[in-house]
Amino acid sequence: MIRLAVDAMGGDDAPESVVEGVELARNERDDIEFLLFGDEKQIRPLLSDDKNIKIIQADEVITMEDEPVRAVKRKKNSSLVLAAKAVKNGDADALVSIGSSGALLVASLLILGRIKGIDRPGFTATMPVMNSDRGFTMVDAGANADAKVANIEQYALLGKYYSEHVSHVKNPRVGLINNGTEADKGDMIHRKMHDALQVMGDNGEINFIGNIESRELLNGVADVVVTDGFTGNAVLKSIEGTAMSIMGMLKDSIMHGGIKAKLGALLLKDSLKKMANKMDYKRYGGAVLLGIKSPVVKGHGNSDPKTVKYVLFNAAEIVKSGYVESVKNHFTKVAEEKAAEKE
Amino acid sequence: MIRLAVDAMGGDDAPESVVEGVELARNERDDIEFLLFGDEKQIRPLLSDDKNIKIIQADEVITMEDEPVRAVKRKKNSSLVLAAKAVKNGDADALVSIGSSGALLVASLLILGRIKGIDRPGFTATMPVMNSDRGFTMVDAGANADAKVANIEQYALLGKYYSEHVSHVKNPRVGLINNGTEADKGDMIHRKMHDALQVMGDNGEINFIGNIESRELLNGVADVVVTDGFTGNAVLKSIEGTAMSIMGMLKDSIMHGGIKAKLGALLLKDSLKKMANKMDYKRYGGAVLLGIKSPVVKGHGNSDPKTVKYVLFNAAEIVKSGYVESVKNHFTKVAEEKAAEKE
């Protein structure tokens, strides 16, 4: 049984959307146990069936308005803190929340802790590739806006192991987002990042393919896209915003285009649906916080129950994949090699 | 007569695409004179009619492989350098090229010079807004990857004047791309940029609306989008890439969707065409280098003749708008006020 600790009180429509999403997931799979942390009085009436679902009472909630560090330290009985502690104590295998990203980041750092060798965790988001069923993984999608070169080196490794274990890509191609593909492109920090990744590529630590441009991401130019959290966030939101705007414009145009346009849309339904599905980032299972000692998955705050289901399935996949253990092994080995060199 | 100095030898398909584009533009408007700098032996046979077109012989060409600073300094008889000198000497009103961005930037700096008060020029690109015929202006779209706070303050002013004069927006809303809308969002440098722009907003120098997210750009959240050149480049290319990928996927899906899909596409033709036009960045007239003493406009290297035409029209609009004079006046006034304060 895979055991997921779920913060039932985080998110715009919590606990309803979370509880419904958990039930959707449970109805499809019976290899997952769900530990729902939150207000039992609110959660119990929402449950139609408690098979494989356990409610653990949490008296407090961390809201979007709370300052993350203070909230995690003071609200010891909040749904998020109790869920994180359950993972820490070995009562659950992964932490899932659709609440405040900042609070989830802090709870993960303070309660679960970083993997030894990782200075700063990074969010990864999986994005679609047009001509392939397999998406690409972007690290960091926004956890660490002020990334340093050492962070980027670690993100490349975290992304590599994630791509191998969770997305099942062999020898994943790692690229750095830059403002041109040539090796000397970029501002000062991205030029240094490129050079550091190139050394890792030359060493065989990663399959580094060099600088890539954000224009090519959806064409599948790389399996692992490495970037600082500021740029990653901007690129991710640009892609999502453009996709939503185009879909919205097409929809509007069909709605106001009279019977001819509506008939056309009906005939084109399959194509339009395929496109909408491809670009529906909700299907991609949320953002995963890499570099923490246990899997941590974050869904959008506005996730509907179906989206919550995908986030839960993604968390279960990560647990099954053994991703975290591989990363731990890598950094333990590196530390041992360094210690041996010193002797 | 508006006089445009055109580098006829820059671009992937030069001089053909440039000369054809010039003829398209000339055939539509008779208030522009085109000075074509390049190899007359190549250009002359391509011209069907030389009305309002003058060829000025240039023996050299700066290529994409040339190192920009060295090329501009050494290739004194190149089409780009001679075109820039024509603007400098008052023989033309604006400089247009679809060749190397780096060389154009260097030629503009060394030959035309910066407006007093501007430390670093910035590229602006006009992008579409979904529910409006008016796009938004992004500065800097990639000229200055290592932007400092002072550069961003200047970009806000350059963008404001551009939006007012060229896009005819009254009191344009200026926003800063950041990883959240709250005032304290961002990495260290973007937090400082926000605070500096806020001071300008409080002073009434600009209509600053605060931080904006790249997700909202195509929804028209701001008229002037200010950003460092690294982020601006990444966001611009993400938007272009996503739009192209979605269009491409829809096209593929129609091509392989059998007769039903093809009929649907035929009925939906107007909607699809409207969408394709909206997202066709070639229609937006290239990137304009702001902060230089004369208008400088750069088209994509792969511009076809129609795109070249839009770039030329955009350059003509900028000349007519009096944009450069307004910026010069602003900074002259600021310098005088500062001098007066010192006395």
XYZ file of C-alpha atoms in Angstrom:
686
model
C 0.000 0.000 0.000
C 1.241 3.494 -0.890
C 0.334 5.887 1.920
C -0.279 9.553 1.044
C -0.532 12.261 3.716
C -2.983 14.803 2.302
C -3.511 18.344 3.584
C -7.308 18.399 3.257
C -7.678 22.055 4.265
C -5.386 23.790 1.720
C -6.669 25.185 -1.582
C -9.379 27.571 -2.785
C -12.277 25.110 -2.378
C -10.954 23.030 0.496
C -11.911 20.706 1.926
C -14.588 19.887 -0.700
C -12.314 19.735 -3.778
C -9.651 17.747 -1.913
C -12.040 15.196 -0.417
C -13.821 14.711 -3.744
C -10.477 14.317 -5.498
C -9.375 11.719 -2.953
C -12.555 9.750 -3.523
C -12.089 9.889 -7.308
C -8.546 8.555 -6.888
C -9.592 5.856 -4.413
C -12.393 4.689 -6.728
C -9.849 4.123 -9.514
C -7.049 2.481 -7.564
C -6.925 0.286 -4.501
C -3.176 0.354 -3.878
C -3.230 3.757 -2.165
C -4.174 4.636 1.401
C -5.159 8.263 1.972
C -4.515 9.986 5.289
C -6.667 13.105 5.278
C -5.498 15.795 7.706
C -8.094 18.394 8.600
C -11.289 19.206 10.439
C -13.148 15.910 10.793
C -16.460 17.715 11.340
C -16.146 19.249 7.883
C -14.562 16.295 6.122
C -16.685 13.366 7.396
C -19.986 14.582 5.876
C -18.291 14.977 2.476
C -17.137 11.368 2.346
C -19.445 8.885 0.670
C -17.314 5.904 1.627
C -14.220 5.745 3.847
C -12.595 2.690 2.271
C -8.792 3.275 2.290
C -9.361 6.765 3.700
C -8.445 7.776 7.223
C -9.260 11.185 8.720
C -6.772 12.643 11.199
C -8.109 15.624 13.130
C -6.217 18.936 12.681
C -7.545 21.920 14.574
C -5.759 24.657 12.612
C -5.373 25.727 8.989
C -2.505 27.623 7.357
C -4.029 30.153 4.958
C -2.621 31.961 1.922
C -2.406 35.113 4.047
C -0.185 33.505 6.707
C 3.522 34.287 6.623
C 4.926 30.809 5.815
C 7.815 30.493 8.294
C 5.871 31.866 11.218
C 2.775 29.820 10.336
C 4.637 26.511 10.131
C 6.435 27.209 13.413
C 3.354 28.344 15.352
C 0.430 26.393 13.937
C 1.610 23.041 15.257
C -1.851 21.525 14.898
C -2.451 22.683 11.366
C -3.417 20.159 8.701
C -0.193 20.839 6.756
C 2.175 20.500 9.718
C 0.494 17.307 10.972
C 0.546 15.795 7.477
C 4.253 16.610 7.128
C 4.948 15.055 10.533
C 3.146 11.873 9.545
C 5.550 11.540 6.599
C 8.510 12.362 8.824
C 7.479 9.684 11.340
C 7.095 7.046 8.656
C 3.294 6.879 8.881
C 3.002 8.054 5.282
C 5.207 7.931 2.166
C 4.538 11.320 0.559
C 3.086 14.739 1.348
C 0.398 16.303 -0.859
C -1.118 19.799 -0.634
C -2.947 22.274 -2.845
C -2.546 25.068 -0.265
C 0.120 27.774 0.068
C 3.319 26.942 -1.866
C 5.407 28.965 0.562
C 4.069 27.109 3.601
C 4.537 23.743 1.883
C 8.123 24.665 1.049
C 8.830 25.717 4.630
C 7.107 22.678 6.165
C 9.083 20.414 3.828
C 12.375 22.081 4.747
C 11.787 22.288 8.492
C 9.939 19.031 9.127
C 11.044 16.635 6.383
C 14.462 18.127 5.678
C 16.722 18.381 2.658
C 18.569 15.453 1.141
C 22.216 15.710 2.116
C 24.065 17.428 -0.749
C 21.108 19.594 -1.777
C 21.371 23.237 -0.704
C 17.983 24.428 -1.911
C 15.021 22.350 -3.065
C 13.486 23.124 -6.450
C 9.989 22.738 -7.854
C 9.658 20.637 -10.950
C 6.688 20.869 -13.284
C 6.028 18.492 -16.134
C 4.958 20.216 -19.339
C 3.608 18.814 -22.601
C 5.595 18.111 -25.741
C 3.628 18.486 -28.959
C 4.596 15.426 -30.947
C 5.091 13.054 -28.027
C 3.097 11.545 -25.178
C 6.010 12.202 -22.894
C 6.395 15.709 -21.496
C 9.510 17.446 -20.286
C 10.494 18.276 -16.741
C 11.448 21.802 -15.728
C 13.528 22.415 -12.586
C 13.283 24.939 -10.901
C 9.751 26.125 -11.640
C 9.797 28.713 -8.880
C 11.011 27.583 -5.443
C 14.324 29.421 -5.574
C 14.258 32.717 -7.474
C 17.823 33.689 -6.487
C 19.499 30.525 -7.763
C 23.263 30.201 -7.620
C 25.459 28.045 -9.832
C 25.637 25.241 -7.235
C 21.822 25.127 -7.082
C 21.647 24.724 -10.848
C 24.117 21.829 -10.760
C 21.939 20.122 -8.164
C 18.748 20.797 -10.151
C 20.330 19.131 -13.159
C 20.917 15.982 -11.090
C 17.508 16.116 -9.417
C 15.881 16.558 -12.821
C 17.894 13.724 -14.317
C 16.869 11.238 -11.611
C 13.270 12.438 -11.762
C 13.140 12.025 -15.534
C 14.711 8.556 -15.353
C 12.605 7.220 -12.514
C 9.269 8.975 -12.785
C 9.049 9.722 -16.524
C 11.020 6.592 -17.516
C 13.372 8.431 -19.869
C 16.725 6.745 -20.467
C 19.737 9.043 -20.395
C 17.575 12.186 -20.346
C 18.799 15.197 -22.324
C 19.452 18.105 -19.949
C 19.306 21.671 -21.321
C 19.712 25.108 -19.756
C 17.232 27.863 -20.665
C 19.227 30.725 -22.101
C 18.741 33.620 -24.516
C 20.462 31.812 -27.358
C 21.825 28.338 -28.023
C 25.488 29.266 -28.363
C 27.735 28.411 -25.387
C 28.621 32.056 -24.659
C 25.033 33.332 -24.526
C 23.298 34.721 -21.466
C 23.713 37.183 -18.678
C 26.656 36.696 -16.325
C 25.051 34.124 -14.047
C 23.625 31.994 -16.867
C 26.990 31.913 -18.615
C 28.493 30.528 -15.422
C 25.641 28.046 -15.086
C 26.241 26.851 -18.632
C 29.928 26.308 -17.992
C 29.272 24.377 -14.778
C 26.747 22.120 -16.497
C 29.163 21.618 -19.380
C 31.748 20.288 -16.914
C 29.142 17.873 -15.545
C 28.328 16.825 -19.088
C 31.997 16.255 -19.896
C 32.334 14.179 -16.699
C 29.410 12.009 -17.732
C 27.345 13.034 -14.705
C 24.540 14.289 -16.926
C 23.702 14.193 -20.629
C 24.082 17.950 -21.136
C 22.922 19.206 -24.529
C 23.793 22.871 -23.910
C 21.733 26.031 -23.953
C 18.167 25.862 -25.192
C 15.686 28.614 -26.023
C 12.259 28.783 -24.430
C 10.772 28.928 -27.932
C 11.661 25.251 -28.452
C 10.436 23.769 -25.176
C 7.097 22.420 -26.421
C 8.884 20.854 -29.380
C 10.647 18.485 -27.009
C 14.148 19.921 -27.380
C 15.118 18.506 -23.936
C 13.808 16.022 -21.360
C 15.058 18.016 -18.386
C 14.977 21.808 -18.608
C 17.125 23.454 -15.971
C 16.661 27.085 -14.985
C 16.701 29.472 -12.048
C 13.365 29.754 -10.242
C 12.675 33.278 -11.474
C 13.031 32.450 -15.161
C 11.353 29.060 -14.721
C 8.338 30.688 -13.149
C 8.121 33.318 -15.891
C 8.463 30.743 -18.688
C 5.951 28.338 -17.145
C 3.371 31.080 -16.689
C 3.994 32.408 -20.211
C 3.337 28.979 -21.689
C 0.212 28.431 -19.585
C -1.085 31.943 -20.230
C -0.545 31.739 -23.984
C -2.240 28.344 -24.217
C -5.218 29.544 -22.178
C -5.515 32.781 -24.151
C -5.456 31.011 -27.501
C -8.020 28.421 -26.389
C -10.190 31.184 -24.964
C -10.011 33.200 -28.144
C -10.899 30.208 -30.311
C -13.825 29.351 -28.028
C -15.124 32.925 -28.143
C -14.779 33.009 -31.870
C -16.795 29.785 -32.194
C -19.458 30.977 -29.746
C -19.961 34.196 -31.669
C -19.324 32.793 -35.133
C -22.901 31.714 -35.891
C -24.141 28.323 -37.005
C -21.369 27.834 -39.568
C -18.629 28.162 -36.946
C -20.513 25.951 -34.502
C -20.964 23.209 -37.081
C -17.280 23.513 -37.969
C -16.319 23.160 -34.319
C -18.531 20.085 -34.019
C -16.793 18.425 -36.961
C -13.399 19.451 -35.599
C -14.273 18.326 -32.085
C -11.684 15.550 -31.910
C -8.846 17.812 -33.033
C -9.848 20.625 -30.716
C -10.248 18.274 -27.779
C -6.854 16.685 -28.396
C -5.271 20.122 -28.424
C -7.105 21.245 -25.294
C -6.070 18.054 -23.479
C -2.469 18.439 -24.516
C -2.283 21.962 -23.155
C -4.314 21.283 -20.001
C -1.589 21.627 -17.405
C -3.931 20.264 -14.758
C -3.395 16.814 -16.224
C 0.320 17.006 -15.483
C -0.010 16.251 -11.800
C 1.121 19.450 -10.104
C 4.587 20.540 -9.110
C 6.948 18.238 -7.266
C 9.353 19.636 -4.685
C 12.686 17.976 -5.442
C 15.545 17.687 -2.976
C 13.425 16.851 0.087
C 13.902 13.547 1.936
C 10.394 12.401 0.997
C 8.204 13.076 -2.038
C 6.250 16.342 -1.780
C 3.669 17.268 -4.415
C 1.824 20.566 -4.786
C -1.303 21.154 -6.850
C -2.672 24.530 -8.016
C -4.783 26.205 -5.345
C -7.747 26.245 -7.736
C -7.533 22.506 -8.500
C -10.860 20.819 -9.115
C -11.413 17.229 -7.871
C -10.157 15.705 -11.143
C -6.971 17.741 -10.910
C -6.532 16.678 -7.284
C -6.812 13.079 -8.477
C -3.944 13.574 -10.949
C -1.830 15.185 -8.242
C -2.450 12.196 -5.945
C -1.620 9.694 -8.693
C 1.564 11.610 -9.445
C 2.574 11.425 -5.773
C 1.886 7.675 -5.777
C 4.011 7.219 -8.910
C 6.916 9.051 -7.310
C 6.716 6.873 -4.210
C 6.658 3.713 -6.352
C 9.489 4.904 -8.589
C 12.118 4.952 -5.864
C 13.189 8.389 -7.068
C 14.064 9.796 -3.650
C 16.209 6.771 -2.752
C 18.181 7.113 -5.995
C 18.935 10.761 -5.290
C 19.950 9.946 -1.720
C 22.240 7.168 -2.961
C 23.835 9.480 -5.501
C 24.718 12.139 -2.963
C 25.832 9.622 -0.346
C 28.204 8.133 -2.920
C 29.520 11.563 -3.886
C 30.112 12.410 -0.219
C 31.919 9.088 0.337
C 34.107 9.617 -2.707
C 35.015 13.078 -1.474
C 35.834 11.701 1.989
C 37.986 8.955 0.412
C 39.863 11.540 -1.668
C 40.709 13.475 1.460
C 42.238 10.487 3.240
C 8.853 62.317 -47.168
C 9.969 59.836 -44.510
C 13.423 58.532 -45.384
C 14.375 55.014 -44.271
C 17.959 53.739 -44.422
C 17.637 50.023 -45.106
C 20.413 47.444 -44.721
C 19.603 45.436 -47.839
C 22.218 42.741 -47.178
C 21.200 41.539 -43.693
C 18.848 38.574 -43.121
C 18.603 34.933 -44.135
C 17.348 35.611 -47.662
C 18.994 38.951 -48.324
C 18.948 40.863 -50.495
C 15.897 39.221 -52.156
C 13.513 39.333 -49.175
C 14.509 42.883 -48.277
C 14.205 44.274 -51.790
C 10.858 42.554 -52.336
C 9.637 43.864 -48.983
C 10.702 47.383 -49.892
C 8.791 47.162 -53.144
C 5.672 45.889 -51.356
C 5.901 48.836 -48.945
C 6.553 51.361 -51.719
C 3.582 50.055 -53.718
C 1.280 50.729 -50.760
C 2.555 54.119 -49.649
C 4.111 57.044 -51.423
C 5.229 59.057 -48.383
C 8.357 56.968 -47.797
C 11.713 57.126 -49.538
C 13.847 53.998 -49.266
C 17.636 54.180 -49.241
C 18.839 50.664 -49.955
C 22.407 50.007 -48.817
C 24.075 47.016 -50.428
C 25.602 45.505 -53.512
C 24.035 47.320 -56.456
C 24.916 44.469 -58.841
C 22.746 42.146 -56.767
C 20.001 44.597 -55.886
C 19.365 46.343 -59.204
C 18.178 43.226 -61.089
C 15.689 42.460 -58.285
C 13.964 45.840 -58.579
C 10.994 46.042 -60.884
C 10.659 49.804 -60.467
C 12.923 52.243 -58.635
C 10.313 54.876 -57.808
C 11.142 56.266 -54.330
C 13.993 53.758 -54.033
C 17.656 54.712 -54.120
C 20.496 52.186 -54.099
C 23.688 53.158 -52.293
C 26.615 50.881 -53.043
C 28.110 49.035 -50.049
C 31.033 46.711 -50.771
C 30.937 44.721 -47.528
C 28.415 42.696 -45.521
C 28.352 41.996 -41.786
C 27.311 38.375 -41.315
C 25.788 36.491 -38.380
C 29.189 34.901 -37.794
C 31.003 38.236 -37.398
C 31.833 39.396 -33.888
C 29.630 42.529 -33.693
C 32.024 45.111 -32.189
C 34.933 44.158 -34.394
C 32.735 43.955 -37.503
C 31.200 47.398 -37.016
C 34.620 48.921 -36.368
C 36.406 47.244 -39.281
C 33.804 46.836 -42.012
C 33.470 50.547 -42.698
C 31.930 49.927 -46.105
C 29.364 47.405 -44.952
C 25.709 47.965 -45.766
C 24.836 48.268 -42.060
C 27.558 50.787 -41.203
C 26.821 52.948 -44.246
C 23.087 52.885 -43.529
C 23.703 53.920 -39.908
C 25.993 56.743 -41.078
C 23.307 58.006 -43.450
C 20.968 58.357 -40.468
C 23.702 59.970 -38.406
C 24.410 62.520 -41.171
C 20.741 63.411 -41.525
C 20.329 61.781 -44.935
C 17.752 59.378 -43.489
C 15.333 59.397 -40.536
C 15.512 55.806 -39.306
C 17.659 52.684 -39.574
C 16.145 49.316 -40.527
C 17.827 45.905 -40.623
C 16.881 42.243 -40.510
C 20.517 41.170 -40.047
C 22.512 40.448 -36.895
C 20.901 41.961 -33.752
C 24.272 42.283 -32.086
C 25.786 44.213 -34.985
C 22.732 46.476 -35.212
C 22.986 47.182 -31.490
C 26.689 48.021 -31.763
C 26.263 50.158 -34.896
C 23.427 52.049 -33.203
C 25.509 52.669 -30.090
C 28.752 53.597 -31.838
C 27.426 55.491 -34.840
C 24.054 56.930 -33.805
C 24.676 57.152 -30.069
C 22.523 56.939 -26.950
C 20.055 59.596 -25.920
C 21.554 61.549 -23.031
C 20.184 60.051 -19.823
C 19.931 56.514 -21.187
C 22.668 54.155 -19.986
C 21.723 51.114 -22.042
C 19.282 50.882 -24.947
C 16.526 48.266 -24.788
C 14.633 46.348 -27.447
C 10.890 46.688 -27.399
C 8.574 44.213 -29.041
C 4.867 44.712 -29.487
C 2.789 41.656 -28.627
C -0.898 40.904 -29.173
C -3.662 41.272 -26.608
C -6.525 38.830 -27.047
C -9.599 41.012 -26.651
C -8.171 44.192 -28.116
C -6.730 45.467 -31.377
C -4.022 47.200 -29.430
C -1.064 45.136 -28.307
C 1.268 45.727 -25.412
C 4.870 46.849 -25.505
C 7.609 44.887 -23.754
C 10.911 46.584 -22.844
C 13.554 45.106 -22.721
C 12.974 42.180 -25.042
C 16.624 41.171 -25.044
C 19.216 43.890 -25.644
C 20.484 44.010 -22.056
C 20.452 40.682 -20.229
C 22.280 42.019 -17.160
C 19.877 44.872 -16.428
C 20.390 47.039 -13.359
C 17.755 49.005 -11.480
C 18.646 52.264 -13.286
C 18.173 50.532 -16.659
C 14.705 49.388 -15.637
C 13.714 52.925 -14.604
C 14.816 54.152 -18.018
C 12.969 51.316 -19.805
C 9.798 52.308 -17.996
C 10.114 55.852 -19.384
C 11.137 54.700 -22.864
C 8.178 52.288 -22.897
C 5.798 54.964 -21.676
C 6.769 57.408 -24.425
C 6.697 54.654 -27.028
C 3.246 53.531 -25.960
C 1.925 57.102 -25.954
C 3.419 58.175 -29.275
C 3.565 55.052 -31.392
C 0.679 52.968 -29.968
C -1.424 56.060 -29.082
C -2.202 54.878 -25.549
C -3.069 57.623 -23.074
C -1.467 57.335 -19.646
C -0.193 53.805 -20.385
C -0.234 51.298 -17.523
C 3.315 50.186 -16.737
C 3.848 46.792 -15.050
C 6.950 44.850 -14.000
C 7.151 41.126 -14.799
C 7.609 39.314 -11.524
C 6.884 35.900 -10.032
C 3.792 37.129 -8.216
C 1.719 40.298 -8.082
C 2.405 41.229 -4.446
C 4.863 44.099 -3.888
C 7.402 41.920 -2.043
C 7.640 39.200 -4.720
C 10.685 38.392 -6.782
C 14.357 37.667 -6.476
C 16.578 40.359 -4.981
C 17.040 42.443 -8.113
C 13.369 42.388 -9.126
C 12.301 43.457 -5.642
C 14.592 46.475 -5.986
C 13.262 47.162 -9.479
C 9.712 47.083 -8.147
C 10.518 49.559 -5.401
C 12.254 51.955 -7.804
C 9.308 51.866 -10.206
C 6.928 52.382 -7.286
C 8.772 55.603 -6.425
C 8.400 56.745 -10.047
C 4.711 55.872 -9.880
C 4.269 57.826 -6.651
C 6.066 60.795 -8.260
C 3.688 60.720 -11.198
C 6.498 59.999 -13.669
C 4.785 56.800 -14.833
C 1.428 55.113 -14.265
C 2.894 52.130 -12.390
C 0.408 49.337 -11.725
C 2.861 47.107 -9.836
C 4.077 43.576 -10.440
C 2.414 41.503 -13.131
C 2.683 37.806 -13.963
C 3.643 36.578 -17.416
C 0.483 34.427 -17.400
C -1.639 37.605 -17.796
C 0.294 39.380 -20.569
C -1.919 38.362 -23.480
C -4.975 39.389 -21.477
C -3.842 42.995 -21.657
C -2.946 43.438 -17.999
C -0.537 46.295 -18.890
C 0.265 48.544 -21.855
C 3.994 48.665 -21.091
C 5.636 45.560 -19.693
C 9.017 46.281 -18.161
C 11.574 43.547 -17.578
C 15.269 42.761 -17.710
C 16.468 41.574 -21.112
C 17.048 37.993 -19.968
C 13.521 37.466 -18.655
C 11.996 39.481 -21.494
C 13.729 37.308 -24.058
C 12.603 34.102 -22.313
C 8.991 35.280 -21.976
C 8.777 36.521 -25.558
C 10.143 33.269 -26.936
C 7.856 31.221 -24.674
C 4.801 33.061 -25.973
C 5.905 32.751 -29.608
C 6.861 29.106 -29.202
C 3.622 28.143 -27.489
C 1.514 29.912 -30.106
C 3.427 28.274 -32.945
C 3.264 24.843 -31.321
C -0.487 25.034 -30.744
C -1.157 26.253 -34.287
C 1.095 23.532 -35.647
C -0.622 20.836 -33.633
C -4.070 21.989 -34.745
C -2.933 22.082 -38.368
C -1.484 18.571 -38.121
C -4.594 17.309 -36.497
C -6.735 18.756 -39.308
C -4.417 17.407 -42.013
C -4.597 13.894 -40.576
C -8.205 14.070 -39.365
C -9.837 12.907 -42.583
C -12.623 14.567 -44.500
C -14.668 15.376 -41.391
C -11.885 17.420 -39.842
C -11.115 19.135 -43.139
C -14.724 20.138 -43.618
C -14.827 21.394 -40.028
C -11.703 23.473 -40.625
C -13.268 24.932 -43.762
C -16.365 26.008 -41.842
C -14.217 27.365 -39.020
C -11.875 29.122 -41.411
C -12.698 32.645 -40.254
C -12.158 31.822 -36.582
C -8.928 29.952 -37.242
C -7.611 32.688 -39.479
C -8.434 35.377 -36.926
C -6.541 33.402 -34.297
C -3.564 32.778 -36.563
C -3.406 36.469 -37.479
C -3.600 37.542 -33.859
C -0.687 35.316 -32.892
C 1.414 36.037 -35.986
C 4.216 38.048 -34.439
C 5.503 38.965 -37.872
C 2.625 41.412 -38.176
C 3.892 43.353 -35.188
C 6.640 45.139 -37.034
C 9.812 43.787 -35.508
C 11.705 44.959 -32.456
C 12.523 48.619 -31.924
C 15.759 49.648 -30.249
C 14.770 52.323 -27.731
C 17.152 54.859 -26.240
C 19.087 55.607 -29.451
C 19.127 59.128 -30.923
C 17.261 57.975 -34.025
C 14.655 55.249 -34.588
C 16.204 51.800 -35.146
C 14.025 48.846 -36.106
C 15.050 45.194 -36.336
C 13.101 42.432 -38.085
C 13.571 38.668 -37.606
C 16.380 37.309 -39.763
C 13.922 34.944 -41.436
C 11.471 37.707 -42.379
C 9.635 37.184 -45.658
C 8.873 40.213 -47.873
C 5.504 40.824 -46.198
C 7.153 40.870 -42.795
C 9.812 43.254 -44.086
C 6.988 45.521 -45.226
C 5.503 45.624 -41.710
C 8.931 46.391 -40.258
C 9.352 49.286 -42.692
C 5.879 50.658 -41.929
C 6.623 50.428 -38.221
C 9.836 52.422 -38.719
C 7.901 55.046 -40.680
C 5.287 55.294 -37.909
C 7.977 55.848 -35.309
C 9.550 58.622 -37.375
C 6.153 60.293 -37.831
C 5.204 59.918 -34.175
C 7.946 62.176 -32.855
C 8.736 59.538 -30.257
C 12.500 60.111 -30.193
C 12.100 63.884 -29.774
C 9.762 63.385 -26.806
C 12.255 61.114 -25.082
C 15.083 63.562 -25.755
C 12.995 66.435 -24.373
C 12.163 64.452 -21.264
C 15.761 63.704 -20.430
C 16.962 67.203 -21.322
C 14.364 68.596 -18.915
C 15.412 66.161 -16.189
C 19.072 67.143 -16.669
C 18.202 70.855 -16.525
C 16.170 70.378 -13.357
C 19.059 68.547 -11.763
C 21.490 71.290 -12.808
C 19.133 73.953 -11.413
C 18.880 72.068 -8.109
C 22.652 72.068 -7.791
C 22.933 75.842 -8.218
